[in-house]
CSV table of N, CA, C and O in Angstrom, one decimal:
chain,number,residue,atom,x,y,z
A,6,MET,N,-2.7,8.3,4.5
A,6,MET,CA,-2.0,8.3,3.3
A,6,MET,C,-2.7,7.2,2.4
A,6,MET,O,-3.0,6.1,2.9
A,7,VAL,N,-2.9,7.6,1.2
A,7,VAL,CA,-3.3,6.6,0.2
A,7,VAL,C,-2.2,6.7,-0.9
A,7,VAL,O,-2.0,7.8,-1.5
A,8,ARG,N,-1.6,5.6,-1.3
A,8,ARG,CA,-0.5,5.6,-2.2
A,8,ARG,C,-0.4,4.3,-2.9
A,8,ARG,O,-0.7,3.3,-2.3
A,9,GLU,N,0.1,4.3,-4.1
A,9,GLU,CA,0.3,3.0,-4.9
A,9,GLU,C,1.8,2.7,-5.0
A,9,GLU,O,2.6,3.6,-5.0
A,10,PHE,N,2.1,1.4,-5.1
A,10,PHE,CA,3.4,1.0,-5.2
A,10,PHE,C,3.4,-0.3,-6.0
A,10,PHE,O,2.4,-1.0,-6.2
A,11,THR,N,4.6,-0.6,-6.5
A,11,THR,CA,4.8,-1.9,-7.3
A,11,THR,C,5.7,-2.8,-6.4
A,11,THR,O,6.7,-2.3,-5.8
A,12,TYR,N,5.4,-4.1,-6.4
A,12,TYR,CA,6.2,-5.1,-5.7
A,12,TYR,C,6.0,-6.4,-6.4
A,12,TYR,O,4.8,-6.8,-6.7
A,13,ARG,N,7.1,-7.1,-6.7
A,13,ARG,CA,7.1,-8.4,-7.4
A,13,ARG,C,6.2,-8.3,-8.7
A,13,ARG,O,5.5,-9.2,-9.0
A,14,GLY,N,6.3,-7.2,-9.4
A,14,GLY,CA,5.6,-7.0,-10.7
A,14,GLY,C,4.2,-6.7,-10.6
A,14,GLY,O,3.5,-6.7,-11.6
A,15,GLU,N,3.6,-6.6,-9.4
A,15,GLU,CA,2.2,-6.3,-9.2
A,15,GLU,C,2.0,-4.9,-8.6
A,15,GLU,O,2.9,-4.4,-8.0
A,16,ILE,N,0.8,-4.4,-8.8
A,16,ILE,CA,0.5,-3.0,-8.3
A,16,ILE,C,-0.4,-3.2,-7.0
A,16,ILE,O,-1.3,-4.0,-7.0
A,17,PHE,N,0.0,-2.5,-6.0
A,17,PHE,CA,-0.7,-2.5,-4.7
A,17,PHE,C,-1.0,-1.1,-4.3
A,17,PHE,O,-0.4,-0.1,-4.7
A,18,ARG,N,-2.0,-0.9,-3.5
A,18,ARG,CA,-2.4,0.4,-2.9
A,18,ARG,C,-2.3,0.2,-1.4
A,18,ARG,O,-2.8,-0.7,-0.8
A,19,ILE,N,-1.7,1.2,-0.7
A,19,ILE,CA,-1.6,1.2,0.7
A,19,ILE,C,-2.6,2.3,1.2
A,19,ILE,O,-2.6,3.4,0.6
A,20,ILE,N,-3.3,2.0,2.2
A,20,ILE,CA,-4.1,3.0,2.9
A,20,ILE,C,-3.7,2.9,4.3
A,20,ILE,O,-3.9,1.9,5.0
A,21,ALA,N,-3.1,4.0,4.8
A,21,ALA,CA,-2.5,3.9,6.2
A,21,ALA,C,-2.9,5.2,6.9
A,21,ALA,O,-2.9,6.3,6.3
A,22,HIS,N,-3.1,5.1,8.2
A,22,HIS,CA,-3.3,6.3,9.0
A,22,HIS,C,-2.8,6.0,10.4
A,22,HIS,O,-2.8,4.8,10.9
A,23,GLY,N,-2.3,7.0,11.1
A,23,GLY,CA,-1.7,6.9,12.4
A,23,GLY,C,-0.4,7.5,12.4
A,23,GLY,O,0.0,8.2,11.5
A,24,THR,N,0.4,7.3,13.5
A,24,THR,CA,1.7,7.8,13.6
A,24,THR,C,2.7,6.7,13.2
A,24,THR,O,2.4,5.5,13.3
A,25,PRO,N,3.9,7.1,12.7
A,25,PRO,CA,4.9,6.1,12.3
A,25,PRO,C,5.1,5.0,13.3
A,25,PRO,O,5.4,5.3,14.5
A,26,GLY,N,5.0,3.8,12.9
A,26,GLY,CA,5.1,2.6,13.8
A,26,GLY,C,3.8,2.2,14.5
A,26,GLY,O,3.8,1.2,15.2
A,27,HIS,N,2.8,3.1,14.4
A,27,HIS,CA,1.6,2.8,15.1
A,27,HIS,C,0.4,3.0,14.2
A,27,HIS,O,-0.7,3.5,14.6
A,28,GLU,N,0.6,2.7,12.9
A,28,GLU,CA,-0.4,2.9,11.9
A,28,GLU,C,-1.4,1.8,11.8
A,28,GLU,O,-1.1,0.6,12.2
A,29,GLU,N,-2.6,2.0,11.3
A,29,GLU,CA,-3.4,1.0,10.8
A,29,GLU,C,-3.2,1.0,9.3
A,29,GLU,O,-3.3,2.0,8.6
A,30,VAL,N,-2.8,-0.2,8.8
A,30,VAL,CA,-2.3,-0.3,7.4
A,30,VAL,C,-3.2,-1.3,6.6
A,30,VAL,O,-3.4,-2.5,7.1
A,31,PHE,N,-3.7,-0.9,5.5
A,31,PHE,CA,-4.5,-1.8,4.6
A,31,PHE,C,-3.7,-1.8,3.3
A,31,PHE,O,-3.3,-0.8,2.7
A,32,ILE,N,-3.5,-3.0,2.7
A,32,ILE,CA,-2.9,-3.2,1.4
A,32,ILE,C,-3.9,-3.9,0.5
A,32,ILE,O,-4.5,-4.9,0.9
A,33,GLN,N,-4.1,-3.3,-0.7
A,33,GLN,CA,-5.0,-3.9,-1.7
A,33,GLN,C,-4.2,-4.2,-2.9
A,33,GLN,O,-3.4,-3.4,-3.4
A,34,HIS,N,-4.5,-5.4,-3.4
A,34,HIS,CA,-3.9,-5.8,-4.7
A,34,HIS,C,-4.7,-5.1,-5.8
A,34,HIS,O,-6.0,-5.2,-5.8
A,35,MET,N,-4.1,-4.4,-6.7
A,35,MET,CA,-4.8,-3.8,-7.8
A,35,MET,C,-4.6,-4.5,-9.1
A,35,MET,O,-3.5,-4.9,-9.4
A,36,GLU,N,-5.6,-4.8,-9.8
A,36,GLU,CA,-5.5,-5.5,-11.1
A,36,GLU,C,-6.4,-4.7,-12.1
A,36,GLU,O,-7.6,-4.6,-11.9
A,37,ASP,N,-5.8,-4.2,-13.2
A,37,ASP,CA,-6.5,-3.4,-14.2
A,37,ASP,C,-7.3,-2.3,-13.6
A,37,ASP,O,-8.5,-2.0,-13.9
A,38,GLY,N,-6.8,-1.6,-12.5
A,38,GLY,CA,-7.4,-0.5,-11.9
A,38,GLY,C,-8.5,-0.9,-10.9
A,38,GLY,O,-9.2,0.0,-10.3
A,39,GLU,N,-8.7,-2.2,-10.7
A,39,GLU,CA,-9.8,-2.7,-9.8
A,39,GLU,C,-9.1,-3.2,-8.5
A,39,GLU,O,-8.1,-3.8,-8.5
A,40,GLU,N,-9.8,-3.0,-7.4
A,40,GLU,CA,-9.3,-3.5,-6.1
A,40,GLU,C,-9.6,-5.0,-6.0
A,40,GLU,O,-10.8,-5.4,-6.2
A,41,MET,N,-8.6,-5.8,-5.7
A,41,MET,CA,-8.8,-7.2,-5.6
A,41,MET,C,-8.6,-7.6,-4.1
A,41,MET,O,-9.3,-7.0,-3.3
A,42,GLY,N,-7.7,-8.5,-3.8
A,42,GLY,CA,-7.5,-9.0,-2.4
A,42,GLY,C,-7.0,-7.9,-1.5
A,42,GLY,O,-6.3,-7.0,-2.0
A,43,GLU,N,-7.3,-8.1,-0.2
A,43,GLU,CA,-6.8,-7.1,0.8
A,43,GLU,C,-6.3,-7.8,2.0
A,43,GLU,O,-6.7,-8.9,2.4
A,44,ILE,N,-5.3,-7.1,2.6
A,44,ILE,CA,-4.8,-7.6,3.9
A,44,ILE,C,-4.5,-6.4,4.7
A,44,ILE,O,-4.2,-5.3,4.2
A,45,SER,N,-4.5,-6.5,6.1
A,45,SER,CA,-4.3,-5.4,6.9
A,45,SER,C,-3.5,-5.7,8.2
A,45,SER,O,-3.5,-6.9,8.6
A,46,ILE,N,-3.0,-4.7,8.8
A,46,ILE,CA,-2.5,-4.9,10.2
A,46,ILE,C,-2.7,-3.6,11.0
A,46,ILE,O,-2.7,-2.5,10.4
A,47,ASP,N,-3.0,-3.7,12.2
A,47,ASP,CA,-3.1,-2.6,13.1
A,47,ASP,C,-1.9,-2.6,14.0
A,47,ASP,O,-1.7,-3.4,14.9
A,48,ARG,N,-0.9,-1.8,13.6
A,48,ARG,CA,0.4,-1.8,14.2
A,48,ARG,C,0.3,-1.3,15.7
A,48,ARG,O,1.3,-1.3,16.4
A,49,MET,N,-0.9,-0.8,16.1
A,49,MET,CA,-1.0,-0.3,17.5
A,49,MET,C,-1.3,-1.5,18.4
A,49,MET,O,-1.0,-1.5,19.6
A,50,THR,N,-1.9,-2.6,17.9
A,50,THR,CA,-2.4,-3.7,18.7
A,50,THR,C,-1.8,-5.0,18.3
A,50,THR,O,-1.8,-5.9,19.1
A,51,GLU,N,-1.4,-5.2,17.1
A,51,GLU,CA,-0.9,-6.5,16.6
A,51,GLU,C,0.6,-6.6,16.7
A,51,GLU,O,1.3,-5.6,16.6
A,52,GLU,N,1.1,-7.8,16.9
A,52,GLU,CA,2.6,-8.0,17.0
A,52,GLU,C,3.2,-7.6,15.7
A,52,GLU,O,2.9,-8.0,14.6
A,53,ASN,N,4.2,-6.7,15.8
A,53,ASN,CA,5.0,-6.2,14.7
A,53,ASN,C,6.2,-5.4,15.2
A,53,ASN,O,6.3,-5.1,16.4
A,54,ASP,N,7.1,-5.1,14.3
A,54,ASP,CA,8.3,-4.3,14.6
A,54,ASP,C,7.9,-2.9,14.4
A,54,ASP,O,7.9,-2.4,13.3
A,55,THR,N,7.6,-2.2,15.5
A,55,THR,CA,7.1,-0.8,15.4
A,55,THR,C,8.2,0.2,14.9
A,55,THR,O,7.9,1.3,14.6
A,56,SER,N,9.5,-0.3,14.9
A,56,SER,CA,10.5,0.6,14.4
A,56,SER,C,10.7,0.4,12.9
A,56,SER,O,11.5,1.1,12.3
A,57,ALA,N,10.1,-0.6,12.3
A,57,ALA,CA,10.2,-0.9,10.9
A,57,ALA,C,9.6,0.2,10.1
A,57,ALA,O,8.5,0.6,10.4
A,58,PRO,N,10.2,0.6,9.0
A,58,PRO,CA,9.6,1.6,8.1
A,58,PRO,C,8.4,1.0,7.4
A,58,PRO,O,8.3,-0.2,7.2
A,59,ILE,N,7.5,1.9,6.9
A,59,ILE,CA,6.3,1.4,6.3
A,59,ILE,C,6.5,0.6,5.1
A,59,ILE,O,5.8,-0.3,4.8
A,60,GLU,N,7.7,0.8,4.4
A,60,GLU,CA,8.0,0.0,3.2
A,60,GLU,C,8.2,-1.5,3.6
A,60,GLU,O,7.8,-2.4,2.9
A,61,VAL,N,8.8,-1.7,4.7
A,61,VAL,CA,9.0,-3.1,5.2
A,61,VAL,C,7.7,-3.8,5.5
A,61,VAL,O,7.5,-4.9,5.2
A,62,ILE,N,6.8,-3.0,6.2
A,62,ILE,CA,5.5,-3.5,6.5
A,62,ILE,C,4.7,-3.9,5.2
A,62,ILE,O,4.1,-4.9,5.1
A,63,CYS,N,4.8,-3.0,4.2
A,63,CYS,CA,4.2,-3.2,2.9
A,63,CYS,C,4.7,-4.6,2.3
A,63,CYS,O,3.9,-5.4,1.8
A,64,VAL,N,6.0,-4.8,2.3
A,64,VAL,CA,6.5,-6.0,1.7
A,64,VAL,C,6.1,-7.2,2.4
A,64,VAL,O,5.6,-8.2,1.8
A,65,ASP,N,6.1,-7.1,3.8
A,65,ASP,CA,5.6,-8.3,4.6
A,65,ASP,C,4.2,-8.6,4.3
A,65,ASP,O,3.8,-9.8,4.1
A,66,LEU,N,3.3,-7.6,4.3
A,66,LEU,CA,1.9,-7.8,4.0
A,66,LEU,C,1.7,-8.3,2.6
A,66,LEU,O,0.8,-9.2,2.4
A,67,CYS,N,2.4,-7.8,1.6
A,67,CYS,CA,2.3,-8.2,0.2
A,67,CYS,C,2.7,-9.7,0.1
A,67,CYS,O,2.0,-10.4,-0.6
A,68,ASP,N,3.8,-10.1,0.7
A,68,ASP,CA,4.2,-11.5,0.6
A,68,ASP,C,3.1,-12.4,1.2
A,68,ASP,O,2.8,-13.4,0.6
A,69,ARG,N,2.5,-12.0,2.3
A,69,ARG,CA,1.4,-12.8,2.8
A,69,ARG,C,0.2,-12.8,1.9
A,69,ARG,O,-0.4,-13.9,1.7
A,70,LEU,N,-0.2,-11.7,1.3
A,70,LEU,CA,-1.3,-11.6,0.4
A,70,LEU,C,-1.1,-12.4,-0.9
A,70,LEU,O,-2.0,-13.1,-1.4
A,71,ILE,N,0.2,-12.4,-1.4
A,71,ILE,CA,0.5,-13.1,-2.6
A,71,ILE,C,0.3,-14.6,-2.4
A,71,ILE,O,-0.2,-15.3,-3.2
A,72,ILE,N,0.7,-15.1,-1.2
A,72,ILE,CA,0.5,-16.5,-0.8
A,72,ILE,C,-1.0,-16.8,-0.7
A,72,ILE,O,-1.5,-17.8,-1.2
A,73,GLU,N,-1.7,-16.0,0.2
A,73,GLU,CA,-3.1,-16.3,0.4
A,73,GLU,C,-4.0,-16.3,-0.8
A,73,GLU,O,-4.9,-17.1,-1.0
A,74,ARG,N,-3.7,-15.3,-1.7
A,74,ARG,CA,-4.5,-15.2,-2.9
A,74,ARG,C,-4.0,-15.9,-4.1
A,74,ARG,O,-4.5,-15.8,-5.2
A,75,GLU,N,-2.8,-16.6,-3.9
A,75,GLU,CA,-2.2,-17.3,-5.0
A,75,GLU,C,-1.9,-16.4,-6.2
A,75,GLU,O,-2.2,-16.8,-7.4
A,76,ILE,N,-1.4,-15.2,-6.0
A,76,ILE,CA,-1.1,-14.3,-7.0
A,76,ILE,C,0.2,-14.7,-7.7
A,76,ILE,O,1.2,-15.0,-7.1
A,77,ASN,N,0.1,-14.7,-9.0
A,77,ASN,CA,1.3,-15.2,-9.8
A,77,ASN,C,2.3,-14.0,-10.0
A,77,ASN,O,2.3,-13.3,-11.0
A,78,ALA,N,3.0,-13.7,-8.9
A,78,ALA,CA,4.0,-12.6,-8.9
A,78,ALA,C,5.4,-13.1,-9.3
A,78,ALA,O,5.7,-14.3,-9.3
A,79,LYS,N,6.2,-12.1,-9.6
A,79,LYS,CA,7.6,-12.4,-10.0
A,79,LYS,C,8.3,-13.0,-8.8
A,79,LYS,O,8.0,-12.8,-7.6
A,80,ASP,N,9.4,-13.7,-9.0
A,80,ASP,CA,10.3,-14.3,-8.0
A,80,ASP,C,10.9,-13.1,-7.2
A,80,ASP,O,11.4,-12.1,-7.8
A,81,PRO,N,10.9,-13.1,-5.9
A,81,PRO,CA,11.4,-12.0,-5.1
A,81,PRO,C,12.9,-11.7,-5.4
A,81,PRO,O,13.4,-10.7,-5.0
A,82,THR,N,13.6,-12.7,-5.9
A,82,THR,CA,15.1,-12.5,-6.2
A,82,THR,C,15.3,-11.8,-7.5
A,82,THR,O,16.4,-11.4,-7.9
A,83,ASP,N,14.2,-11.6,-8.3
A,83,ASP,CA,14.3,-10.9,-9.6
A,83,ASP,C,14.5,-9.4,-9.3
A,83,ASP,O,13.7,-8.8,-8.5
A,84,PRO,N,15.5,-8.8,-9.9
A,84,PRO,CA,15.8,-7.4,-9.6
A,84,PRO,C,14.6,-6.5,-9.9
A,84,PRO,O,14.4,-5.4,-9.3
A,85,GLU,N,13.8,-6.8,-10.9
A,85,GLU,CA,12.6,-6.0,-11.2
A,85,GLU,C,11.4,-6.3,-10.3
A,85,GLU,O,10.4,-5.7,-10.4
A,86,ALA,N,11.6,-7.1,-9.3
A,86,ALA,CA,10.5,-7.4,-8.4
A,86,ALA,C,10.6,-6.6,-7.1
A,86,ALA,O,9.8,-6.7,-6.2
A,87,ALA,N,11.6,-5.7,-7.0
A,87,ALA,CA,11.8,-4.9,-5.8
A,87,ALA,C,10.6,-4.0,-5.5
A,87,ALA,O,9.9,-3.6,-6.4
A,88,PHE,N,10.5,-3.6,-4.3
A,88,PHE,CA,9.5,-2.6,-3.9
A,88,PHE,C,9.8,-1.3,-4.5
A,88,PHE,O,11.0,-0.8,-4.4
A,89,ALA,N,8.8,-0.6,-5.0
A,89,ALA,CA,9.0,0.8,-5.5
A,89,ALA,C,7.7,1.6,-5.4
A,89,ALA,O,6.7,1.1,-5.9
A,90,TRP,N,7.8,2.8,-4.9
A,90,TRP,CA,6.6,3.7,-4.9
A,90,TRP,C,6.3,4.1,-6.3
A,90,TRP,O,7.3,4.4,-7.1
A,91,ASN,N,5.1,4.2,-6.6
A,91,ASN,CA,4.7,4.8,-7.9
A,91,ASN,C,4.5,6.3,-7.6
A,91,ASN,O,3.5,6.8,-7.1
A,92,ASP,N,5.6,7.1,-7.8
A,92,ASP,CA,5.7,8.4,-7.3
A,92,ASP,C,5.0,9.5,-8.2
A,92,ASP,O,5.2,10.7,-7.9
A,93,THR,N,4.3,9.1,-9.2
A,93,THR,CA,3.6,10.2,-9.9
A,93,THR,C,2.6,10.8,-9.0
A,93,THR,O,1.9,10.2,-8.3
A,94,LYS,N,2.5,12.1,-9.1
A,94,LYS,CA,1.5,12.9,-8.3
A,94,LYS,C,0.1,12.3,-8.4
A,94,LYS,O,-0.7,12.3,-7.4
A,95,GLU,N,-0.3,11.9,-9.6
A,95,GLU,CA,-1.6,11.4,-9.8
A,95,GLU,C,-2.0,10.2,-9.0
A,95,GLU,O,-3.1,9.8,-8.8
A,96,LYS,N,-1.0,9.4,-8.5
A,96,LYS,CA,-1.2,8.2,-7.8
A,96,LYS,C,-1.5,8.4,-6.3
A,96,LYS,O,-2.0,7.5,-5.6
A,97,ILE,N,-1.2,9.6,-5.8
A,97,ILE,CA,-1.5,9.9,-4.4
A,97,ILE,C,-2.8,10.6,-4.4
A,97,ILE,O,-2.9,11.8,-4.7
A,98,ALA,N,-3.8,9.9,-4.0
A,98,ALA,CA,-5.2,10.5,-4.0
A,98,ALA,C,-5.4,11.4,-2.8
A,98,ALA,O,-6.0,12.5,-2.9
A,99,PHE,N,-5.0,11.0,-1.6
A,99,PHE,CA,-5.2,11.8,-0.4
A,99,PHE,C,-4.0,11.7,0.5
A,99,PHE,O,-3.4,10.6,0.6
A,100,ALA,N,-3.7,12.7,1.2
A,100,ALA,CA,-2.8,12.7,2.3
A,100,ALA,C,-3.6,12.9,3.6
A,100,ALA,O,-4.4,13.7,3.7
A,101,VAL,N,-3.4,12.0,4.6
A,101,VAL,CA,-4.2,12.0,5.8
A,101,VAL,C,-3.2,12.3,7.0
A,101,VAL,O,-2.2,11.6,7.1
A,102,HIS,N,-3.6,13.3,7.7
A,102,HIS,CA,-2.7,13.7,8.9
A,102,HIS,C,-3.7,14.1,10.0
A,102,HIS,O,-4.7,14.7,9.8
A,103,ASN,N,-3.3,13.6,11.2
A,103,ASN,CA,-4.1,14.0,12.4
A,103,ASN,C,-5.5,13.6,12.3
A,103,ASN,O,-6.4,14.3,12.9
A,104,GLY,N,-5.9,12.6,11.6
A,104,GLY,CA,-7.2,12.2,11.5
A,104,GLY,C,-8.1,13.0,10.5
A,104,GLY,O,-9.2,12.7,10.3
A,105,LEU,N,-7.5,14.0,9.9
A,105,LEU,CA,-8.2,14.8,8.9
A,105,LEU,C,-7.8,14.4,7.5
A,105,LEU,O,-6.6,14.2,7.3
A,106,GLN,N,-8.7,14.4,6.6
A,106,GLN,CA,-8.4,14.0,5.2
A,106,GLN,C,-8.3,15.3,4.4
A,106,GLN,O,-9.2,16.1,4.3
A,107,GLU,N,-7.2,15.5,3.7
A,107,GLU,CA,-7.0,16.6,2.8
A,107,GLU,C,-6.8,16.2,1.4
A,107,GLU,O,-5.9,15.4,1.2
A,108,GLN,N,-7.6,16.7,0.5
A,108,GLN,CA,-7.4,16.3,-0.9
A,108,GLN,C,-6.3,17.2,-1.5
A,108,GLN,O,-6.4,18.4,-1.3
A,109,GLU,N,-5.4,16.6,-2.2
A,109,GLU,CA,-4.4,17.4,-3.0
A,109,GLU,C,-5.1,18.3,-4.0
A,109,GLU,O,-5.9,17.8,-4.8
A,110,SER,N,-4.9,19.6,-3.9
A,110,SER,CA,-5.7,20.5,-4.8
A,110,SER,C,-5.5,20.2,-6.3
A,110,SER,O,-6.5,20.3,-7.0
A,111,ASP,N,-4.3,19.8,-6.7
A,111,ASP,CA,-4.1,19.6,-8.1
A,111,ASP,C,-4.7,18.3,-8.6
A,111,ASP,O,-4.7,18.0,-9.8
A,112,LEU,N,-5.1,17.4,-7.7
A,112,LEU,CA,-5.7,16.1,-8.1
A,112,LEU,C,-7.2,16.2,-8.4
A,112,LEU,O,-7.8,15.3,-9.0
A,113,ALA,N,-7.8,17.3,-7.9
A,113,ALA,CA,-9.3,17.4,-8.1
A,113,ALA,C,-9.6,17.3,-9.6
A,113,ALA,O,-10.7,16.8,-9.9
A,114,ALA,N,-8.8,17.9,-10.4
A,114,ALA,CA,-9.1,17.9,-11.9
A,114,ALA,C,-8.4,16.8,-12.6
A,114,ALA,O,-8.6,16.6,-13.8
A,115,ALA,N,-7.6,15.9,-11.9
A,115,ALA,CA,-6.9,14.9,-12.6
A,115,ALA,C,-7.8,13.8,-13.0
A,115,ALA,O,-8.6,13.3,-12.2
A,116,PRO,N,-7.8,13.4,-14.3
A,116,PRO,CA,-8.7,12.3,-14.8
A,116,PRO,C,-8.3,11.0,-14.2
A,116,PRO,O,-7.1,10.7,-14.0
A,117,GLY,N,-9.3,10.2,-13.8
A,117,GLY,CA,-9.0,8.8,-13.3
A,117,GLY,C,-8.6,8.8,-11.8
A,117,GLY,O,-8.3,7.7,-11.4
A,118,VAL,N,-8.6,9.8,-11.1
A,118,VAL,CA,-8.2,9.8,-9.7
A,118,VAL,C,-9.5,9.9,-8.9
A,118,VAL,O,-10.3,10.8,-9.1
A,119,SER,N,-9.7,8.9,-8.0
A,119,SER,CA,-10.9,8.9,-7.2
A,119,SER,C,-10.5,8.8,-5.7
A,119,SER,O,-9.4,8.4,-5.4
A,120,GLY,N,-11.3,9.3,-4.9
A,120,GLY,CA,-11.1,9.3,-3.5
A,120,GLY,C,-11.5,7.9,-2.9
A,120,GLY,O,-12.2,7.1,-3.5
A,121,ILE,N,-10.9,7.6,-1.8
A,121,ILE,CA,-11.1,6.3,-1.1
A,121,ILE,C,-12.0,6.6,0.1
A,121,ILE,O,-11.8,7.5,0.8
């Protein structure tokens, strides 16, 4: 799965593959469409709550990345700082299942969408 989301007023991209609770997860901070800092976890081998939903893992990794990279993000108590998927179809570049990468057919012609 490759998908973008907003958290604490910043845009991030998740790249994850594996089965729920046992994914390899990469989070990239996006700034003006460019990939900035990155953080990751291998939920198969690293200490984590394997029952936690992917959104919880995203928030945890983003909080760590915000501190590491000194990102000037919104206060987490600000209601506008909550985690939210960017659900527009154009933001989902690839869906990955069973180790195979499938490109969404309607994205091939979408301007500004690139593969990872």
